[in-house]
Amino acid sequence: MSHTESQTSRPPGEVSEIETDVLIVGAGPCGLFATFELGMLGMRCDVVDVLDRPGGQCAELYPEKPIYDIPALPDCSGEQLIDNLLLQARPFEPRFHFGLMVEALNRMDDGRWRVRTNDGQCFIAGAVVIAAGSGCFSPRKLPAAGAEMHEGEGLLYAVRERERLRGKHLVVVGGGDSALDWALNLHDIAERLTLVHRRDRFRAAPDTVNKVRALIDTGAMDFRAGAVAELVDDSGQLSGVRLQGGDQVVCDHVLAFFGLSARLGPLTSFGLDMHGDHIRVDTERFATSLDGVYAIGDVCWYPGKLRLILSGFHEAALMAHDVKRRLHPDIRHVFEHSTTAMKEHLGPR
Amino acid sequence: MQITVIDRQNQSHELVVEPGTRSNLMMMMVDAGLPVRAECGGSCVCATCHVYVRQAPAGALSELGEDEEDALDLAFEPGPDSRLACQIPITDACDGLKVELAPEWP
């Protein structure tokens, strides 16, 4: 599905500012539905997410798993849900900014918020909505001795420059789609590629698994069942891995794919009133302890909170109405059902 | 009915379960305030409710399903006794079950 996207790439150090009505932190189901609710009330949204695509947990953890508790959708996959939410929000043209993590939140003299991200991109927004779920996803680290020391050079958790791996001995660790996709993608250019996984069964797409099996069967790729115990070092450079059990595999790079883990990260330093790992909100407006900052979805907490997608949708609607009152206090606030409100966006049916 | 959970500081916690409770071990541990992240909320995908089974009375555990085995690929240092607590339904047969919380991902 296509969606408006701005990938920010500026010279380092240069600060760019985007003004918007509402900045939404998190492009999971609740963040996406918030763009619809806010859009229907006439507000413009920008959305940032640390991942490189929309969907949050639905896209990262369970794109193909069925979800059964979305009202009026007896059965849909995480991916279908996200595609539909993007489609629903499209009339309001939310602007997406992927690969960005919010680092700082500062209140300006005029009551708006200035939000800074990790690459320097700044947003000025009348309201900020935190829909960050369980937090920022980052790769799970290889639990092996010496891993920290080689991270970024010998040990990689993502492939940014494929050409750097040409002609190298590679070890790919993991048994899911990422590990197998990269094993297929890199085995052509690698001098030798060894796939290491804890068992002789892979949980990737059947077609991918078949291709990898064929390469292993013909000897074009090596497979070792087990786990990496230690990264072997030769005067500061990675020279191989030692597997549990003692065997060594010579390599120049290890690529580890154990999926993602969520951490709240910088959100905890914004001065928000927290309840454990969650942001405390009121259940009338979904406002946090900071004036003009809201929290919805899995990240928020109130008595009786259920971490359901449908609860996040309800929270988005109430939040949107309060944001409208905040940004347009002079306009008499009239409630409209979507049948009426959407007419000017979609035309009469 | 009693279930024992050993935390990451090697402290033992007794979960007292009322007869007729319909829940799973992950939920019971979260409710008891034990440090279980349970990131996916029990969907059997994140493996952050990973436990090592130290003692399992007969019939306490179901067979390891394909879903759970797949999710265990993402567990931190899985072993032969590894299970996901969200996939352990609480039944009367769980009386005497003893598990240890696996280390968290760094």
Short mmCIF file of C-alpha atoms in Angstrom, two decimals, chain A residues 16-162:
data_model
loop_
_atom_site.label_atom_id
_atom_site.label_comp_id
_atom_site.label_asym_id
_atom_site.label_seq_id
_atom_site.Cartn_x
_atom_site.Cartn_y
_atom_site.Cartn_z
CA SER A 16 14.78 21.39 9.79
CA GLU A 17 11.46 22.31 11.33
CA ILE A 18 8.03 21.13 10.29
CA GLU A 19 4.96 22.91 11.60
CA THR A 20 1.83 20.87 12.03
CA ASP A 21 -1.40 20.78 14.01
CA VAL A 22 -0.72 17.47 15.72
CA LEU A 23 2.39 15.34 15.94
CA ILE A 24 1.67 11.66 16.53
CA VAL A 25 4.44 9.52 17.95
CA GLY A 26 3.97 5.97 16.70
CA ALA A 27 2.46 4.64 13.46
CA GLY A 28 0.81 1.54 14.93
CA PRO A 29 -2.95 0.96 14.72
CA CYS A 30 -3.81 3.62 17.32
CA GLY A 31 -1.53 6.27 15.80
CA LEU A 32 -3.01 5.57 12.37
CA PHE A 33 -6.60 5.71 13.59
CA ALA A 34 -5.76 8.96 15.40
CA THR A 35 -4.85 10.54 12.03
CA PHE A 36 -8.35 9.61 10.84
CA GLU A 37 -10.17 10.97 13.89
CA LEU A 38 -8.12 14.16 13.98
CA GLY A 39 -8.41 14.51 10.20
CA MET A 40 -12.18 14.22 10.34
CA LEU A 41 -12.16 17.12 12.80
CA GLY A 42 -10.08 19.19 10.41
CA MET A 43 -6.63 18.82 11.90
CA ARG A 44 -3.43 18.08 10.03
CA CYS A 45 -1.21 15.29 11.35
CA ASP A 46 2.42 14.36 11.07
CA VAL A 47 3.41 10.91 12.28
CA VAL A 48 6.87 9.76 13.32
CA ASP A 49 7.91 6.17 13.91
CA VAL A 50 11.21 4.57 14.70
CA LEU A 51 10.50 1.74 12.26
CA ASP A 52 10.82 2.14 8.51
CA ARG A 53 7.14 1.50 7.77
CA PRO A 54 3.72 1.87 9.33
CA GLY A 55 2.06 -0.78 11.49
CA GLY A 56 4.05 -0.96 14.71
CA GLN A 57 3.60 -4.29 16.50
CA CYS A 58 0.99 -5.45 13.97
CA ALA A 59 3.53 -5.20 11.17
CA GLU A 60 6.63 -6.22 13.11
CA LEU A 61 5.45 -8.96 15.43
CA TYR A 62 2.43 -10.57 13.83
CA PRO A 63 1.73 -9.38 10.24
CA GLU A 64 0.21 -12.73 9.33
CA LYS A 65 -1.38 -13.73 12.61
CA PRO A 66 -5.15 -13.44 12.67
CA ILE A 67 -6.81 -10.86 14.92
CA TYR A 68 -10.34 -11.75 15.99
CA ASP A 69 -11.41 -8.91 18.28
CA ILE A 70 -11.78 -5.92 15.98
CA PRO A 71 -15.48 -4.99 15.97
CA ALA A 72 -17.21 -6.00 12.71
CA LEU A 73 -14.05 -7.68 11.38
CA PRO A 74 -14.45 -11.33 12.39
CA ASP A 75 -10.99 -12.23 11.16
CA CYS A 76 -8.21 -10.06 9.80
CA SER A 77 -4.42 -10.18 9.78
CA GLY A 78 -2.20 -7.51 11.30
CA GLU A 79 -1.15 -6.51 7.82
CA GLN A 80 -4.75 -6.19 6.56
CA LEU A 81 -5.67 -4.11 9.58
CA ILE A 82 -2.83 -1.67 8.93
CA ASP A 83 -3.56 -1.49 5.19
CA ASN A 84 -7.17 -0.66 5.97
CA LEU A 85 -6.28 1.96 8.56
CA LEU A 86 -3.96 3.65 6.02
CA LEU A 87 -6.77 3.57 3.46
CA GLN A 88 -9.22 5.03 5.95
CA ALA A 89 -6.87 7.89 6.86
CA ARG A 90 -5.79 8.63 3.31
CA PRO A 91 -8.35 11.43 2.63
CA PHE A 92 -6.62 13.45 5.35
CA GLU A 93 -3.13 13.00 3.90
CA PRO A 94 -1.20 12.35 7.08
CA ARG A 95 2.51 12.87 6.57
CA PHE A 96 4.72 10.00 7.71
CA HIS A 97 8.30 10.28 8.86
CA PHE A 98 9.88 6.89 9.33
CA GLY A 99 13.12 5.88 10.98
CA LEU A 100 12.90 8.69 13.52
CA MET A 101 12.89 8.46 17.29
CA VAL A 102 11.60 11.32 19.40
CA GLU A 103 14.31 12.50 21.77
CA ALA A 104 13.08 15.69 23.36
CA LEU A 105 9.85 17.48 24.05
CA ASN A 106 9.88 21.19 24.89
CA ARG A 107 7.01 23.51 25.56
CA MET A 108 7.22 26.82 23.67
CA ASP A 109 6.07 30.22 24.94
CA ASP A 110 2.96 30.14 22.75
CA GLY A 111 1.82 26.85 24.29
CA ARG A 112 2.82 24.70 21.34
CA TRP A 113 5.35 21.89 21.60
CA ARG A 114 8.72 21.60 19.93
CA VAL A 115 9.67 17.97 19.37
CA ARG A 116 13.19 16.97 18.43
CA THR A 117 14.07 13.63 16.86
CA ASN A 118 17.32 11.68 16.88
CA ASP A 119 18.47 12.93 13.49
CA GLY A 120 17.79 16.59 14.27
CA GLN A 121 14.43 16.83 12.50
CA CYS A 122 12.16 19.04 14.61
CA PHE A 123 8.39 19.42 14.69
CA ILE A 124 6.36 22.31 16.04
CA ALA A 125 2.90 21.07 16.96
CA GLY A 126 -0.17 22.39 18.73
CA ALA A 127 -0.58 19.00 20.37
CA VAL A 128 1.50 15.87 20.70
CA VAL A 129 -0.09 12.43 20.81
CA ILE A 130 2.03 9.59 22.14
CA ALA A 131 0.82 6.34 20.61
CA ALA A 132 4.09 4.50 21.12
CA GLY A 133 2.75 1.10 22.19
CA SER A 134 5.43 -0.75 24.11
CA GLY A 135 8.04 1.77 22.99
CA CYS A 136 10.75 1.89 20.35
CA PHE A 137 11.60 -1.34 18.66
CA SER A 138 15.28 -2.14 18.42
CA PRO A 139 17.07 -5.34 17.40
CA ARG A 140 17.65 -7.96 20.07
CA LYS A 141 21.36 -8.35 20.64
CA LEU A 142 23.34 -11.54 20.11
CA PRO A 143 23.82 -13.17 23.53
CA ALA A 144 27.44 -14.16 22.91
CA ALA A 145 30.73 -13.26 24.55
CA GLY A 146 32.46 -10.41 22.73
CA ALA A 147 29.28 -9.26 20.99
CA GLU A 148 29.36 -5.71 22.32
CA MET A 149 32.93 -5.12 21.22
CA HIS A 150 32.26 -6.06 17.60
CA GLU A 151 28.86 -4.41 17.19
CA GLY A 152 28.69 -2.18 14.14
CA GLU A 153 31.77 -3.65 12.44
CA GLY A 154 32.12 -7.42 12.64
CA LEU A 155 28.66 -7.89 14.13
CA LEU A 156 25.68 -6.39 12.31
CA TYR A 157 21.96 -6.29 13.19
CA ALA A 158 20.92 -4.73 9.87
CA VAL A 159 22.47 -4.54 6.42
CA ARG A 160 23.03 -0.95 5.35
CA GLU A 161 25.80 -1.42 2.78
CA ARG A 162 25.38 -4.73 1.04
#
